[in-house]
């Protein structure tokens, strides 16, 4: 007999957001992004559903968990509604949302970076790009060696980075 036990690991995959980017400073854009991607589909497709989805980096079941881990379920319509409320309108020629800020056109164009060494992340990044574009974003996907991704993060030269951490290993190395 073999018994299997399910448990939540200390690994955490996420999209790192550069809050210095003018577009990404806007809370409504970030909320629209949360609705735009079908995270459950990506989890089921690449990790056979062996994940716990969360909107925050709080491990479910811990004392910090407020039991409201999922607020943003996939809804392209909700993402587009939020973008409209943020003053964006869809430009058919650009195939993206845009708005005027003080007479200057602002297009929802962002870069998404991930590392080439992680096949899951590369495939997931391609799906995330597709979901964002279906919602009205333009996404420039960059697949780079991990060392280059680290340098871009350190310099703040990124919009979005699909990456991950092992919370326990990182905590131990911090101590």
Short mmCIF file of C-alpha atoms in Angstrom, two decimals:
data_model
loop_
_atom_site.label_atom_id
_atom_site.label_comp_id
_atom_site.label_asym_id
_atom_site.label_seq_id
_atom_site.Cartn_x
_atom_site.Cartn_y
_atom_site.Cartn_z
CA UNK A 1 0.00 0.00 0.00
CA UNK A 2 1.06 3.53 -0.77
CA UNK A 3 -0.48 6.52 0.92
CA UNK A 4 -0.22 9.92 -0.68
CA UNK A 5 -0.42 13.15 1.21
CA UNK A 6 -1.22 16.49 -0.36
CA UNK A 7 0.45 19.53 1.12
CA UNK A 8 1.12 23.11 0.12
CA UNK A 9 4.77 23.65 -0.76
CA UNK A 10 6.77 26.78 -0.09
CA UNK A 11 7.12 27.54 -3.83
CA UNK A 12 5.35 30.62 -5.10
CA UNK A 13 4.97 31.61 -8.79
CA UNK A 14 3.90 35.17 -9.50
CA UNK A 15 4.07 38.15 -11.81
CA UNK A 16 6.39 40.82 -10.42
CA UNK A 17 5.00 44.27 -11.20
CA UNK A 18 7.16 47.37 -11.58
CA UNK A 19 5.18 49.98 -9.67
CA UNK A 20 7.46 52.72 -11.06
CA UNK A 21 5.86 52.21 -14.50
CA UNK A 22 3.28 54.97 -15.09
CA UNK A 23 0.65 52.53 -16.37
CA UNK A 24 1.19 50.06 -13.55
CA UNK A 25 0.87 52.75 -10.87
CA UNK A 26 -2.84 52.78 -11.76
CA UNK A 27 -4.71 50.41 -9.43
CA UNK A 28 -7.49 49.93 -11.99
CA UNK A 29 -5.02 48.65 -14.58
CA UNK A 30 -3.60 46.19 -12.06
CA UNK A 31 -7.11 45.03 -11.16
CA UNK A 32 -7.96 44.57 -14.84
CA UNK A 33 -4.81 42.49 -15.23
CA UNK A 34 -5.93 40.19 -12.40
CA UNK A 35 -9.23 39.54 -14.16
CA UNK A 36 -7.64 39.21 -17.61
CA UNK A 37 -5.66 35.99 -17.00
CA UNK A 38 -7.28 32.58 -16.44
CA UNK A 39 -4.84 31.42 -13.78
CA UNK A 40 -6.83 28.25 -13.07
CA UNK A 41 -6.60 27.19 -16.72
CA UNK A 42 -2.83 27.77 -16.74
CA UNK A 43 -2.49 25.82 -13.47
CA UNK A 44 -4.55 22.94 -14.81
CA UNK A 45 -2.73 22.92 -18.15
CA UNK A 46 0.88 22.97 -16.91
CA UNK A 47 0.76 21.83 -13.29
CA UNK A 48 -2.17 19.40 -13.52
CA UNK A 49 -4.12 21.59 -11.10
CA UNK A 50 -1.69 20.84 -8.27
CA UNK A 51 -1.63 24.45 -7.16
CA UNK A 52 -3.39 26.72 -4.74
CA UNK A 53 -4.33 29.97 -6.42
CA UNK A 54 -4.01 33.14 -4.38
CA UNK A 55 -4.16 36.86 -4.98
CA UNK A 56 -1.55 37.59 -2.31
CA UNK A 57 1.77 36.01 -1.30
CA UNK A 58 0.21 34.64 1.89
CA UNK A 59 0.33 30.86 2.18
CA UNK A 60 -3.21 29.51 2.64
CA UNK A 61 -3.81 27.88 6.00
CA UNK A 62 -1.25 29.99 7.84
CA UNK A 63 -2.12 32.44 10.59
CA UNK A 64 -1.84 35.34 8.12
CA UNK A 65 -4.42 33.82 5.77
CA UNK A 66 -7.70 35.73 5.85
CA UNK A 67 -9.56 32.98 3.95
CA UNK A 68 -10.18 35.37 1.04
CA UNK A 69 -7.29 34.16 -1.09
CA UNK A 70 -9.19 34.45 -4.38
CA UNK A 71 -10.95 37.69 -5.12
CA UNK A 72 -10.11 37.95 -8.82
CA UNK A 73 -11.52 35.12 -10.91
CA UNK A 74 -11.01 35.15 -14.67
CA UNK A 75 -13.36 37.49 -16.52
CA UNK A 76 -12.24 39.20 -19.71
CA UNK A 77 -15.47 41.22 -19.66
CA UNK A 78 -14.72 42.50 -16.13
CA UNK A 79 -11.15 43.38 -17.14
CA UNK A 80 -12.40 45.39 -20.12
CA UNK A 81 -15.12 47.05 -18.02
CA UNK A 82 -12.50 48.18 -15.48
CA UNK A 83 -10.29 49.53 -18.29
CA UNK A 84 -13.25 51.49 -19.67
CA UNK A 85 -13.88 52.93 -16.20
CA UNK A 86 -10.21 53.94 -16.08
CA UNK A 87 -10.78 56.13 -19.15
CA UNK A 88 -9.56 53.69 -21.80
CA UNK A 89 -11.28 52.98 -25.07
CA UNK A 90 -10.51 50.17 -27.50
CA UNK A 91 -8.52 51.15 -30.60
CA UNK A 92 -9.40 48.69 -33.36
CA UNK A 93 -6.28 49.52 -35.40
CA UNK A 94 -3.89 49.03 -32.45
CA UNK A 95 -5.96 46.10 -31.14
CA UNK A 96 -5.48 47.55 -27.66
CA UNK A 97 -7.00 49.93 -25.15
CA UNK A 98 -5.72 53.50 -25.04
CA UNK A 99 -6.54 56.79 -23.31
CA UNK A 100 -5.48 60.41 -23.44
CA UNK A 101 -3.54 61.77 -20.49
CA UNK A 102 -3.03 65.54 -20.75
CA UNK A 103 -3.18 65.37 -24.55
CA UNK A 104 -0.81 62.42 -24.82
CA UNK A 105 -2.00 59.00 -26.04
CA UNK A 106 -1.31 56.21 -23.56
CA UNK A 107 -1.54 52.69 -25.03
CA UNK A 108 -1.75 49.62 -22.81
CA UNK A 109 1.62 48.22 -23.91
CA UNK A 110 3.81 46.33 -21.46
CA UNK A 111 6.73 43.93 -21.53
CA UNK A 112 6.52 40.53 -19.87
CA UNK A 113 9.84 38.85 -19.08
CA UNK A 114 10.61 35.34 -17.89
CA UNK A 115 13.62 33.06 -17.79
CA UNK A 116 14.39 30.55 -20.52
CA UNK A 117 15.60 27.87 -18.09
CA UNK A 118 12.09 27.18 -16.77
CA UNK A 119 10.02 25.51 -19.49
CA UNK A 120 6.79 25.82 -17.47
CA UNK A 121 7.26 29.57 -17.08
CA UNK A 122 7.98 30.05 -20.78
CA UNK A 123 4.78 28.22 -21.76
CA UNK A 124 2.78 29.97 -19.04
CA UNK A 125 4.17 33.36 -20.16
CA UNK A 126 2.99 32.65 -23.71
CA UNK A 127 -0.51 31.91 -22.39
CA UNK A 128 -0.46 34.99 -20.13
CA UNK A 129 0.53 37.13 -23.12
CA UNK A 130 -2.42 35.69 -25.10
CA UNK A 131 -4.88 36.34 -22.24
CA UNK A 132 -3.67 39.93 -21.79
CA UNK A 133 -3.90 40.58 -25.52
CA UNK A 134 -7.43 39.14 -25.67
CA UNK A 135 -8.35 41.66 -22.95
CA UNK A 136 -6.87 44.59 -24.91
CA UNK A 137 -3.23 44.87 -23.83
CA UNK A 138 -0.21 44.77 -26.12
CA UNK A 139 2.42 42.52 -24.56
CA UNK A 140 6.04 42.28 -25.66
CA UNK A 141 7.24 38.89 -24.42
CA UNK A 142 10.95 38.50 -23.66
CA UNK A 143 12.46 35.11 -22.83
CA UNK A 144 15.92 35.65 -21.34
CA UNK A 145 18.59 33.79 -19.36
CA UNK A 146 17.95 33.99 -15.61
CA UNK A 147 21.03 36.15 -15.01
CA UNK A 148 19.73 38.77 -17.45
CA UNK A 149 16.30 38.72 -15.82
CA UNK A 150 17.94 39.30 -12.41
CA UNK A 151 19.94 42.26 -13.76
CA UNK A 152 16.82 43.86 -15.27
CA UNK A 153 14.97 43.48 -11.98
CA UNK A 154 17.86 44.97 -9.99
CA UNK A 155 17.99 47.97 -12.36
CA UNK A 156 14.20 48.37 -12.40
CA UNK A 157 14.18 47.91 -16.21
CA UNK A 158 11.04 45.79 -16.52
CA UNK A 159 7.26 46.09 -16.57
CA UNK A 160 6.21 42.55 -15.64
CA UNK A 161 8.30 39.49 -14.75
CA UNK A 162 6.90 35.97 -14.47
CA UNK A 163 9.08 34.44 -11.79
CA UNK A 164 8.96 32.41 -8.61
CA UNK A 165 10.49 31.95 -5.21
CA UNK A 166 10.77 29.25 -2.61
CA UNK A 167 9.61 31.07 0.48
CA UNK A 168 11.48 28.84 2.97
CA UNK A 169 14.79 28.86 1.05
CA UNK A 170 14.61 32.61 0.59
CA UNK A 171 13.77 33.15 4.27
CA UNK A 172 16.71 30.96 5.35
CA UNK A 173 19.11 32.78 3.02
CA UNK A 174 17.83 36.12 4.36
CA UNK A 175 18.54 35.08 7.93
#
